[in-house]
Coordinates of C-alpha atoms and ligand atoms in Angstrom, one line a residue:
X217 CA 15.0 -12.8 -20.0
X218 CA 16.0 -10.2 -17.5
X219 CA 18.8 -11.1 -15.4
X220 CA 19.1 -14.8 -14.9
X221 CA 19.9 -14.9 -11.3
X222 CA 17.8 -11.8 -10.3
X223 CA 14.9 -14.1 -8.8
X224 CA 17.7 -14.9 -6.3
X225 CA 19.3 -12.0 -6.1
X226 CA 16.3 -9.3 -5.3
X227 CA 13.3 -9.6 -2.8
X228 CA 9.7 -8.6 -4.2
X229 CA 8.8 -5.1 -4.0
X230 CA 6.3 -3.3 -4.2
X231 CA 5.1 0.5 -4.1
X232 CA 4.4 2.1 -0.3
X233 CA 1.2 3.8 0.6
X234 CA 1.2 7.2 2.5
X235 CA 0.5 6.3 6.5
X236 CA -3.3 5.9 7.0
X237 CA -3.3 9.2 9.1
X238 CA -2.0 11.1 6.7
X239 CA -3.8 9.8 3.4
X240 CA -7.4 9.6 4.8
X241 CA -7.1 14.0 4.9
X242 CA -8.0 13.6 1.5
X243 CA -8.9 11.8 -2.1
X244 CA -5.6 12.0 -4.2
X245 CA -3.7 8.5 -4.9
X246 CA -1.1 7.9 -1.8
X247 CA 1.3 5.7 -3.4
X248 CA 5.3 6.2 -3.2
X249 CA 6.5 5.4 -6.7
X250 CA 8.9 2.7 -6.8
X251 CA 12.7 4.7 -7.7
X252 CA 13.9 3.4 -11.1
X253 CA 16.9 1.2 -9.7
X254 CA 14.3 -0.5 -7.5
X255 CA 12.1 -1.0 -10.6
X256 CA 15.3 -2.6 -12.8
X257 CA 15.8 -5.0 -9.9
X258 CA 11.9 -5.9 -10.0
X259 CA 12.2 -6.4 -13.9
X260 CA 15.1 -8.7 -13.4
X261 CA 13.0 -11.0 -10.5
X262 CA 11.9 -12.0 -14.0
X263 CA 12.8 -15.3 -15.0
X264 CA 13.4 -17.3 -18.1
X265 CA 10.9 -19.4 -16.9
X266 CA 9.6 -21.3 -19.8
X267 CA 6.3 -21.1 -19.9
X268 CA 5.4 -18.0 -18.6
X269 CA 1.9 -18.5 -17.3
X270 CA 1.5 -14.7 -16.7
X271 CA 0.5 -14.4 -20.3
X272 CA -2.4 -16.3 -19.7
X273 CA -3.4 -15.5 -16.6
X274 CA -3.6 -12.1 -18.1
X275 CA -7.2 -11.4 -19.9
X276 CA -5.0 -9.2 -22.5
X277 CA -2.2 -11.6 -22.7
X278 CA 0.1 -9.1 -22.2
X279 CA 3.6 -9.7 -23.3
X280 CA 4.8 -9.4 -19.9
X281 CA 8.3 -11.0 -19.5
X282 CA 9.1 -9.2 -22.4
X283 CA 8.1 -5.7 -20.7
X284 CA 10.2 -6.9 -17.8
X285 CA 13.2 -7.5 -19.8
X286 CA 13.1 -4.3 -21.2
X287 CA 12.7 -2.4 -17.8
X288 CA 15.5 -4.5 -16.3
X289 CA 18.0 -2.9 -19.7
X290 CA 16.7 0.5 -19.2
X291 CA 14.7 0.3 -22.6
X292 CA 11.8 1.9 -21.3
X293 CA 10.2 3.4 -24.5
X294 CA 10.4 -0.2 -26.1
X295 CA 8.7 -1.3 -22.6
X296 CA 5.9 0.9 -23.3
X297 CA 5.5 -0.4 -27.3
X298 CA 5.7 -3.9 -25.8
X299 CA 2.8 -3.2 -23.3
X300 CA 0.6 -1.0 -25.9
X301 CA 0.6 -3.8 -28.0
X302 CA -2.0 -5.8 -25.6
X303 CA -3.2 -3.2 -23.3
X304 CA -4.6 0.5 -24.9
X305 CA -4.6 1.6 -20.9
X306 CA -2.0 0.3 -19.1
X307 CA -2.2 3.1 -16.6
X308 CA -5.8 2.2 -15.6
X309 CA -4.7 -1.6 -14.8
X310 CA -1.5 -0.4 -13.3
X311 CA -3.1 0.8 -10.8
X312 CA -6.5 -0.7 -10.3
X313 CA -6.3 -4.2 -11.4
X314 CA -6.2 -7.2 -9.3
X315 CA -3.3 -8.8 -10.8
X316 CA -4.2 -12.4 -12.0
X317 CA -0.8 -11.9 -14.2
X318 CA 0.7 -11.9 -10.8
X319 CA -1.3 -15.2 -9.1
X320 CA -0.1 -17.1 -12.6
X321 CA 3.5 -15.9 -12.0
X322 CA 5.9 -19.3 -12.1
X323 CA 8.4 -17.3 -9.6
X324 CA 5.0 -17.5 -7.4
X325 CA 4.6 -21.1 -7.0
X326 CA 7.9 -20.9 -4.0
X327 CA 8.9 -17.3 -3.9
X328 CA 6.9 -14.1 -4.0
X329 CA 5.8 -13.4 -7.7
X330 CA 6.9 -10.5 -9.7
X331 CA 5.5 -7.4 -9.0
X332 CA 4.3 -7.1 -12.5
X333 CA 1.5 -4.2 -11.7
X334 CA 3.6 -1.9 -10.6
X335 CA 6.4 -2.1 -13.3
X336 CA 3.0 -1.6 -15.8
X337 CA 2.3 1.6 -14.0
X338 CA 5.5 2.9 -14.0
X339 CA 6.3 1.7 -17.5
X340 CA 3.0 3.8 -18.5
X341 CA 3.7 6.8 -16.3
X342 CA 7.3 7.1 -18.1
X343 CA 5.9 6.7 -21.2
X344 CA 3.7 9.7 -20.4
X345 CA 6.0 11.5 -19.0
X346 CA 8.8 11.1 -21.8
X347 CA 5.9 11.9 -24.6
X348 CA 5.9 8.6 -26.2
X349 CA 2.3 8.3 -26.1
X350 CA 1.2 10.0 -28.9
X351 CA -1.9 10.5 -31.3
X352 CA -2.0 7.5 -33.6
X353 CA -4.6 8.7 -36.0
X354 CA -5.1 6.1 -39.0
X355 CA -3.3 6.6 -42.4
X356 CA -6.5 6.1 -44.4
X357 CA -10.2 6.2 -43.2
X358 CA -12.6 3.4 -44.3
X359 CA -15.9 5.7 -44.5
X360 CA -17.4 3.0 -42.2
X361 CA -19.5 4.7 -39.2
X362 CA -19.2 2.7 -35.0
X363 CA -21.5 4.2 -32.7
X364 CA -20.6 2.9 -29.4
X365 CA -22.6 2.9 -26.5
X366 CA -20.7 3.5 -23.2
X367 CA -17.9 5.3 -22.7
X368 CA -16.1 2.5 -19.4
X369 CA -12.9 0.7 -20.2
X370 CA -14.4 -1.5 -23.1
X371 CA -16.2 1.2 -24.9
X372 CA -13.2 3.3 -24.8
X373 CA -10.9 0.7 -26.0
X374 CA -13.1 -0.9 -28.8
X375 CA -13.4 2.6 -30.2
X376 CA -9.7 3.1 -29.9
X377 CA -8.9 -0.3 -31.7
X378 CA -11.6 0.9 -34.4
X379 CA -10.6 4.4 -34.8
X380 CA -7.1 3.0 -35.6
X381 CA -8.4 0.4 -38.2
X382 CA -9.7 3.9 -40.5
X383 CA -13.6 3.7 -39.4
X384 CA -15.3 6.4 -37.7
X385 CA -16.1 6.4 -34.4
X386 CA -18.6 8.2 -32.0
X387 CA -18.5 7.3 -28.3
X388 CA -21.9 8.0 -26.8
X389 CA -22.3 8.7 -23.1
X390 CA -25.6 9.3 -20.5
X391 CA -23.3 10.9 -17.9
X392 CA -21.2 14.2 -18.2
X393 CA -18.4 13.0 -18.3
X394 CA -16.3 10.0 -20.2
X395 CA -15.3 7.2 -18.4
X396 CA -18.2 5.1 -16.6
X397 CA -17.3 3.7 -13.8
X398 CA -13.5 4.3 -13.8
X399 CA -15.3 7.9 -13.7
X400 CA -18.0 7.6 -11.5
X401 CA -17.3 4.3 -9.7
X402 CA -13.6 4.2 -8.8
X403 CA -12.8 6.5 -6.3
X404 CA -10.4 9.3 -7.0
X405 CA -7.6 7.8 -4.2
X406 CA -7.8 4.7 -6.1
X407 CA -7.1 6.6 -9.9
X408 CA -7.2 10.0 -9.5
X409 CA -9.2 11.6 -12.3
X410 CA -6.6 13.2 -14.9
X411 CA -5.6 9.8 -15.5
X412 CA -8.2 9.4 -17.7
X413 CA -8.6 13.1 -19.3
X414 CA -4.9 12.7 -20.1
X415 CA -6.0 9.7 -22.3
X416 CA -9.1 11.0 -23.5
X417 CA -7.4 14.1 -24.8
X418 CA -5.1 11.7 -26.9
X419 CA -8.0 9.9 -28.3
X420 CA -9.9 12.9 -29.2
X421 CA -6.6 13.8 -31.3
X422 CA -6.8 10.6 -33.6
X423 CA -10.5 11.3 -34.4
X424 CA -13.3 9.3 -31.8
X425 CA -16.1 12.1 -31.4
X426 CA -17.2 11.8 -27.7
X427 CA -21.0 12.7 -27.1
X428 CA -21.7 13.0 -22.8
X429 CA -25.0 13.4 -22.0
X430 CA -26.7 11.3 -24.7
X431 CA -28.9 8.4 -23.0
X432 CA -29.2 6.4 -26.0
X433 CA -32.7 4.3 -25.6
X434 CA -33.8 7.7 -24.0
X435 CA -32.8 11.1 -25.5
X436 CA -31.9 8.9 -29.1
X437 CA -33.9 6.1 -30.1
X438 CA -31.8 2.8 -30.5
X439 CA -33.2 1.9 -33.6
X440 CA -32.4 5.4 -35.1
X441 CA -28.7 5.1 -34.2
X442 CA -28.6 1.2 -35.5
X443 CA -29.9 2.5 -39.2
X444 CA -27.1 5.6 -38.8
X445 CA -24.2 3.7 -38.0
X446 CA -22.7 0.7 -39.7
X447 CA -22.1 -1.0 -36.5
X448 CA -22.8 -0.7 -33.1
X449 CA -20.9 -2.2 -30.0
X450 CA -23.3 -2.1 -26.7
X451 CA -20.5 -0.9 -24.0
X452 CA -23.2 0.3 -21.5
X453 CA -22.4 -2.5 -18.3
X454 CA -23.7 -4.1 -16.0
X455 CA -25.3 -1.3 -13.9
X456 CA -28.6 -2.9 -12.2
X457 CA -28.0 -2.9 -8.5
X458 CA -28.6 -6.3 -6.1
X459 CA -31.3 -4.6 -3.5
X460 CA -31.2 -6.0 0.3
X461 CA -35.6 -6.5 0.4
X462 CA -36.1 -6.6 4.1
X463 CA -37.9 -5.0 6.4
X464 CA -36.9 -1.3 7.0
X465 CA -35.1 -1.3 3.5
X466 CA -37.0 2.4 3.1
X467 CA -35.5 3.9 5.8
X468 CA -34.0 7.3 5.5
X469 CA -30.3 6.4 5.7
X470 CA -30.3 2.9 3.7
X471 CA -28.4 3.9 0.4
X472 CA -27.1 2.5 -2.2
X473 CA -23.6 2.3 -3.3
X474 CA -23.6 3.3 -6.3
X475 CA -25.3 6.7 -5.6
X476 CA -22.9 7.0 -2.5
X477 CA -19.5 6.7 -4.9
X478 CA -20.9 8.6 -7.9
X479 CA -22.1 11.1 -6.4
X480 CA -18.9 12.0 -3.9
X481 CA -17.0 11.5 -7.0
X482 CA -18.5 14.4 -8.2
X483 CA -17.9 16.4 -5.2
X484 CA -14.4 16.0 -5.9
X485 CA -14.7 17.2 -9.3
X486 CA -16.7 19.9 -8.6
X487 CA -19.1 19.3 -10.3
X488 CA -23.0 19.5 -9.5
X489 CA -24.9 16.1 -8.7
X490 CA -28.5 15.2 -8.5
X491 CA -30.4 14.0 -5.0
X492 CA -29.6 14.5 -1.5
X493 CA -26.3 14.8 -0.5
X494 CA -24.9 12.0 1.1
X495 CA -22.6 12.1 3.7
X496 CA -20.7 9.8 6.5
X497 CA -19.4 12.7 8.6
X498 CA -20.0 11.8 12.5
X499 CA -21.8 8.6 11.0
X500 CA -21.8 5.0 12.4
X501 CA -21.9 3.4 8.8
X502 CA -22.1 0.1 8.0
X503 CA -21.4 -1.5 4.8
X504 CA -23.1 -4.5 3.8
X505 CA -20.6 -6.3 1.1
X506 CA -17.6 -7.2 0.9
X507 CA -16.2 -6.7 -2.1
X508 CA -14.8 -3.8 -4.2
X509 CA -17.7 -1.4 -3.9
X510 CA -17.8 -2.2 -0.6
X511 CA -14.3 -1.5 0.1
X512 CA -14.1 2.1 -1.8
X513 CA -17.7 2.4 0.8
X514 CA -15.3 2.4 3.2
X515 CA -12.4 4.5 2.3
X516 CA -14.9 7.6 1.0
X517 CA -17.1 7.4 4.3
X518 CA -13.5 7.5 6.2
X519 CA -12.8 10.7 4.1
X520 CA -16.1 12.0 4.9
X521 CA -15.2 11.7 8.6
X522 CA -17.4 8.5 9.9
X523 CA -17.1 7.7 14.1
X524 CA -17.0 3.8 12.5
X525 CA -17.2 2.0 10.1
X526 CA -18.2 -2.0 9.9
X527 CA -18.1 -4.3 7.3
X528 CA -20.7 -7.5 6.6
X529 CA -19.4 -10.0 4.4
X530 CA -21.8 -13.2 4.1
X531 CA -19.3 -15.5 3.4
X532 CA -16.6 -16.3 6.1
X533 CA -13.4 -15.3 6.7
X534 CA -11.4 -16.6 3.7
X535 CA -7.4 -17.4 4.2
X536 CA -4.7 -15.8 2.9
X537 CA -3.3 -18.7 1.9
X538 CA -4.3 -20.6 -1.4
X539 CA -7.3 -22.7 -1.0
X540 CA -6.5 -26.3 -2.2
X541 CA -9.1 -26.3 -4.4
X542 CA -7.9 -23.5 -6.4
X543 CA -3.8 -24.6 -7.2
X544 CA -1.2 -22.3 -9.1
X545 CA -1.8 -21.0 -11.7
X546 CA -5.7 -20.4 -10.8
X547 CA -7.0 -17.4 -10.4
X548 CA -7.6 -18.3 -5.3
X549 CA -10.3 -17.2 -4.0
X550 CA -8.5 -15.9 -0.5
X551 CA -9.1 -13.5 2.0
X552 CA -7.5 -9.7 -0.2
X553 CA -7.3 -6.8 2.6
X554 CA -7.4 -3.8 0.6
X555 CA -6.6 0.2 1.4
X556 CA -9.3 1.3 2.7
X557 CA -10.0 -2.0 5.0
X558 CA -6.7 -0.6 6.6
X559 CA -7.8 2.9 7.0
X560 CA -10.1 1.7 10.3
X561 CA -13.1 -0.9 9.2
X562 CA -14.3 -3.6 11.4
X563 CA -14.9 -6.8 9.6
X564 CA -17.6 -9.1 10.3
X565 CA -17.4 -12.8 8.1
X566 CA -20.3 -15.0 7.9
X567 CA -22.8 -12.3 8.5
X568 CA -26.8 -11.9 7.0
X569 CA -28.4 -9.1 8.1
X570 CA -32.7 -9.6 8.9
X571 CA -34.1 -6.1 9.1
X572 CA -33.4 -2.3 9.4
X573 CA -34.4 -0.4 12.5
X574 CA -35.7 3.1 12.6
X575 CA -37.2 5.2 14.9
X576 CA -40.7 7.3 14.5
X577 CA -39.4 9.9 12.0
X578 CA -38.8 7.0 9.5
X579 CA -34.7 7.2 10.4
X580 CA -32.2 4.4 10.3
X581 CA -31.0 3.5 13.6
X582 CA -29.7 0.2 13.6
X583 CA -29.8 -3.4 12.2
X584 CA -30.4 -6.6 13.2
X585 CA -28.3 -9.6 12.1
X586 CA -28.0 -13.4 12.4
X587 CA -24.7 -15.2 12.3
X588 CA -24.7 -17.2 9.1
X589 CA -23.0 -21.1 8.0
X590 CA -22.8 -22.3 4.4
X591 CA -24.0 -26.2 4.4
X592 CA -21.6 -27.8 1.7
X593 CA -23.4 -30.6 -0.5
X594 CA -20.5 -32.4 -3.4
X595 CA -22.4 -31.3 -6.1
X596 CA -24.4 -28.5 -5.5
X597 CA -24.8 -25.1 -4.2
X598 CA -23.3 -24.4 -0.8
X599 CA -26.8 -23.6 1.3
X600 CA -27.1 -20.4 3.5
X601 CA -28.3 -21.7 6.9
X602 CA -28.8 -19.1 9.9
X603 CA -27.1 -20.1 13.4
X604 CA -30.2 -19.9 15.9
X605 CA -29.4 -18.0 18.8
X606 CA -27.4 -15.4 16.9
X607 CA -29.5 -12.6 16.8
X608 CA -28.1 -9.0 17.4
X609 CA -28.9 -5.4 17.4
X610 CA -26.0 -2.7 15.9
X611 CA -26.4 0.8 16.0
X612 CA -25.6 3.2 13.1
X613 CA -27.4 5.8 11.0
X614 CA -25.8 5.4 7.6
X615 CA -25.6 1.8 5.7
X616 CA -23.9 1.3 2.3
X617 CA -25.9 -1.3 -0.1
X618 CA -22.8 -2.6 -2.1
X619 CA -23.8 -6.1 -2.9
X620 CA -23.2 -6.6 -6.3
X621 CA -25.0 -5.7 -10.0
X622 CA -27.6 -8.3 -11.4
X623 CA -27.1 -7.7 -14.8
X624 CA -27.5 -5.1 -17.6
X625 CA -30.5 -2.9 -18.1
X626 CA -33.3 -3.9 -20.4
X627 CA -33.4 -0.6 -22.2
X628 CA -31.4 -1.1 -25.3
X629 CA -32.3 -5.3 -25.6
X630 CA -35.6 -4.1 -25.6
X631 CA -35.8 -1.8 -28.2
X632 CA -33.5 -3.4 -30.6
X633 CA -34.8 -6.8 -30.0
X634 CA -31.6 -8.3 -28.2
X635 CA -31.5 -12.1 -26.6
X636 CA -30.8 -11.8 -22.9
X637 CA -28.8 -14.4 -21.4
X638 CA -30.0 -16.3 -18.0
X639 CA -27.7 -13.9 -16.0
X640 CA -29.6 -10.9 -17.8
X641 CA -26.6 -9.9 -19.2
X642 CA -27.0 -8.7 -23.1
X643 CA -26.0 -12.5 -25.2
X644 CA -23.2 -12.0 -27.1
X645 CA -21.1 -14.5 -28.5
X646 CA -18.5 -15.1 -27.3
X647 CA -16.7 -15.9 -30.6
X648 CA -17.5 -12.8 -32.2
X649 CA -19.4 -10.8 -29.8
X650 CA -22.4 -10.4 -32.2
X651 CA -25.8 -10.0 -30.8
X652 CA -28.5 -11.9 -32.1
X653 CA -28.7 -8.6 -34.7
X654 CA -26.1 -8.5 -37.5
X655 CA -24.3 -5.6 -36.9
X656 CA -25.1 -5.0 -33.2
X657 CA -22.0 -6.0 -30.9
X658 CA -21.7 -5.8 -27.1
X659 CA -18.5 -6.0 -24.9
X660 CA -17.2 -5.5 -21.2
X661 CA -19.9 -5.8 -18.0
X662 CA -22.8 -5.3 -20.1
X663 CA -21.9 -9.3 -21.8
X664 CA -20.3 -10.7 -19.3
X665 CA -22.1 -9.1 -16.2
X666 CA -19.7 -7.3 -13.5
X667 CA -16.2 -7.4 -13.8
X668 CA -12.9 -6.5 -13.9
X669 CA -11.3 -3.2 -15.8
X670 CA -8.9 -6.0 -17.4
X671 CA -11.6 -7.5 -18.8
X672 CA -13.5 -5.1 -19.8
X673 CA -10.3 -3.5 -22.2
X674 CA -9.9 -7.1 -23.3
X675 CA -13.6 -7.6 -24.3
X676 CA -13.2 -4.1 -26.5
X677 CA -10.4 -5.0 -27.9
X678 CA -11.4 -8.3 -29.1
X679 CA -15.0 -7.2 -29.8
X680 CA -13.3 -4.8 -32.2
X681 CA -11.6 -6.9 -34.2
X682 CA -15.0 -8.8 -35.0
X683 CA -16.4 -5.4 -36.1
X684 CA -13.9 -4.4 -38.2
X685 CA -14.1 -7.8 -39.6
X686 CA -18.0 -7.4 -40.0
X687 CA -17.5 -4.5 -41.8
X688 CA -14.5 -5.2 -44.2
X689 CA -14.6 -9.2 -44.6
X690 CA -11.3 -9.4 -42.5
X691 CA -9.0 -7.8 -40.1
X692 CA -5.7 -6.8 -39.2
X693 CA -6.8 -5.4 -35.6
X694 CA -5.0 -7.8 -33.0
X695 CA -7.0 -10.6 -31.1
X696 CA -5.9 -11.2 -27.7
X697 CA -2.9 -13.2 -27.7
X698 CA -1.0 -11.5 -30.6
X699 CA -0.2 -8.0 -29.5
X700 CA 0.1 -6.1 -32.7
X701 CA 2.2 -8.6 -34.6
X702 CA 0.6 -9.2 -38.4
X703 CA -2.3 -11.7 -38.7
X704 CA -1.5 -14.4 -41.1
Ligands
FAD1083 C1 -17.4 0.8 -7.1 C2 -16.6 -0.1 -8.0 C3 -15.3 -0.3 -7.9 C4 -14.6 -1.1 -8.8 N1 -13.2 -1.2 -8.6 C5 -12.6 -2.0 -9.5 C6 -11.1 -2.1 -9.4 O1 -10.5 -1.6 -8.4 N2 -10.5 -2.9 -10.3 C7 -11.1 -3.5 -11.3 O2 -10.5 -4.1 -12.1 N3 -12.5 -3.4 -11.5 C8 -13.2 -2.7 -10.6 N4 -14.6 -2.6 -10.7 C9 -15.2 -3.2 -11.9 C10 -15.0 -2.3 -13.1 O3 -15.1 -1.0 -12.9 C11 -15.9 -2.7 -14.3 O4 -15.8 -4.1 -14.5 C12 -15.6 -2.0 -15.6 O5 -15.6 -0.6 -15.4 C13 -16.6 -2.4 -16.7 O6 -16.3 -1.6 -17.8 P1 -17.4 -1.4 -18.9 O7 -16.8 -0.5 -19.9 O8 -17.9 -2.7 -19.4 O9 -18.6 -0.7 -18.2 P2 -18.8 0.6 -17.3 O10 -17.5 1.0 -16.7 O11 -19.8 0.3 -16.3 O12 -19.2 1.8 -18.3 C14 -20.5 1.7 -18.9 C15 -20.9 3.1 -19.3 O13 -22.0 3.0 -20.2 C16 -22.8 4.1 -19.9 N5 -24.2 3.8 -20.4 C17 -24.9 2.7 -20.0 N6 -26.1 2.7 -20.8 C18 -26.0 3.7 -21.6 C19 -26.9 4.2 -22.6 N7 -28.1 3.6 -22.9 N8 -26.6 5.4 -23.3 C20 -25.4 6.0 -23.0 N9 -24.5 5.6 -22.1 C21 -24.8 4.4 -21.4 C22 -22.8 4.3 -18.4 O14 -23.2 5.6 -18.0 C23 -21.3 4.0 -18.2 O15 -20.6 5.2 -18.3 C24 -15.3 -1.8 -9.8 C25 -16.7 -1.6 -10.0 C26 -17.3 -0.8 -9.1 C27 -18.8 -0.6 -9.2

């Protein structure tokens, strides 16, 4: 398994970012590709470890020593076969995933782990580049109709699992464009936009229809398309935002994320969008959560041209060391520093903000906030106590609401008489990811509320295999785990 010694023979390395200067002038991805002698060397860092816990620290299980060992020969076509066979979009989690594969690395418990992601990306970059993905329409259709709702990571990968399995597929879509929120979340210098059209165009070739602009629920009843299709997976996410209700939450200049990012998204396409324009040029902004909404917050109102930018986070400053609590091969809660929290944000930790100030014409002009401490109790819920004393006044005229999604809408429960689970995600089990309605499925964000791209393919993929078994008594789609190896 790559080259025996090469964990002592080559340091970790990992692609370079265009300096901050230079990459804030616009939206296009600023990595330096790793060259392909550097890449070998990373392959090799592999070792024969065992047990290699990557595998299941991955939500695909991909085959990842495996991949390695084939970069590390040069074999990069059988790379790419190795990685299709657990991942349909390798080139979305090459570049956007937060790498649990590499937390769960063995070479990580002393040494700096494998820099798995980026030998994914290049492996599927190559790939592309050398033609080796290609249109794998099915030998035989089943006459079996999928509507799937959503067109994000698991909607397009549960369509592409069932396409291949011989049934026909139609992706349906409320926005313009396919995607969701790698689309119209995800900003362009995190995955620039033809990454996904290149795929798409692939899939369109072996057979999924695409319908944009259908709001199913809205435009097409939900019960109509569950009596025209012979299954139906629910792909649509987890896209009800967390509001901030305090005082001066109306204020002209308190937005939410999520019609921030989509609609400068658009911009960059070109592409008309609905409301006011928003806009961070010569802006104090602040941006109230820390996560990754928060953090592509920052790095588009940078773009715009912002005079600052701050960051809230109500939890304190994490380390970036492991917590204790959380050993190898866990998935550690520590403090991540992303792009765009390099391109010029302040960070403020342990942080609650108490009301929005505005002046007479009903404009933002500032906030108030209270330091914040989280009382631990064995057993419980950490408590959210405010530090007396702490009050403070900030100036800006633009905040950013990016603090999280509380679950799925009610649209589609509603009208096709769906269980809810306590989290207001749409119940689905999680052995088979049925709905309480034979037939109706439901997979990615919208089951298992907001989450990771990773998961979200994995969910599709697996939900897929349960509807193909649905529909033909068994399957020979792959479950996660088994790449595309023969079921026995
Ligand atoms: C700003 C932001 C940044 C993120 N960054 C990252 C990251 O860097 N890495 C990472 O791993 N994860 C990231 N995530 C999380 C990740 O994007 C999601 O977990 C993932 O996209 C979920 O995929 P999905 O297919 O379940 O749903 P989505 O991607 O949300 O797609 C759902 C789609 O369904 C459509 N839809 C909904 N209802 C209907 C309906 N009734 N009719 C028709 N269409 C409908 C929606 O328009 C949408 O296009 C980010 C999330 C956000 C919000």
């Amino acid at each position: 398994m790559g080259k025996i010694t090469g964990f002592m023979e080559f340091d970790r390395k990992v692609e370079a970012y265009a300096p901050v200067e230079k990459r804030i002038k616009n939206y296009k991805e600023f990595t330096a590709p790793l060259k392909e002698g550097e890449l070998k060397n990373q392959g090799a860092r592999c070792m024969d470890c065992g047990i290699p816990f990557c595998h299941s620290g991955c939500p695909l299980g991909n085959l990842i020593p495996d991949f390695n060992d084939a970069v590390y020969h040069g074999k990069w076509e059988k790379a790419s076969q190795i990685l299709h066979a657990t991942n349909n979009f390798p080139e979305f989690t090459g570049r956007l995933c937060p790498a649990p594969c590499e937390e769960a690395c063995v070479l990580g418990i002393n040494e700096d782990p494998v820099s798995i992601e980026n030998i994914e990306k290049n492996i599927a970059e190559t790939a592309f580049k050398n033609g080796w993905i290609k249109p794998e329409p099915p030998l035989k259709r089943t006459g079996k109709k999928v509507g799937v709702i959503g067109s994000g990571p698991a909607g397009l990968a549960a369509a592409q699992q069932l396409n291949r399995a011989g049934h026909n597929v139609t992706v349906f879509e409320r926005d313009e464009k396919i995607g969701g929120l790698l689309r119209y979340g995800i900003p362009d210098f995190k995955m620039e936009k033809h990454v996904i059209d290149r795929r798409l165009e692939i899939m369109e070739k072996e057979g999924i229809e695409f319908k944009t602009g259908v709001h199913v629920g809205v435009d097409l009843e939900a019960a109509q398309l569950k009596k025209d299709f012979d299954a139906l997976v629910l792909c649509g996410g987890a896209t009800v935002r967390r509001n901030l209700t305090i005082p001066g939450s109306d204020l002209k200049g308190v937005v939410q994320a999520m019609d921030f990012l989509p609609q400068n998204n658009r911009k960059v396409d070109g592409i008309p969008f609905i409301g006011e324009d928003i806009s961070a040029k010569g802006k104090k902004v602040i941006v109230i959560g820390g996560g990754d909404t928060g953090s592509d917050c920052i790095g588009t109102s940078i773009r715009h041209g912002a005079v600052s930018v701050i960051n809230f986070e109500i939890m304190p400053k994490g380390t970036t060391e492991r917590p204790e609590e959380q050993p190898w091969p866990f998935w550690p809660m520590r403090l991540r520093t992303s792009t765009s929290h390099k391109e010029g944000a302040e960070r403020i930790f342990s942080i609650s903000t108490k009301r929005f100030v505005g002046d007479s014409n009903g404009n933002l002009k500032g906030l108030i906030t209270s330091e914040v401490t989280w009382e631990k109790i064995p057993g419980q819920r950490p408590i959210l106590k405010e530090v007396e004393g702490t009050e403070k006044e900030w100036e800006c005229d633009l905040v950013l609401l990016a603090l999280g999604f509380t679950g799925s809408e009610p649209t589609l429960a509603d009208q096709l008489d769906l269980e809810m689970d306590e989290r207001t995600n749409i119940k689905g089990s999680s052995l088979n990811y049925q709905t309480n309605i034979p037939g109706v499925f439901v997979a990615g964000d919208q089951r298992r509320g907001q989450s990771l791209i990773v998961w979200a393919i994995s969910e599709g993929r697996q939900a897929a295999h349960h509807v193909d078994a649905y529909l033909m008594g068994k399957s020979n789609l792959p479950l996660k785990g088994e790449g595309d190896l023969p079921r026995v």
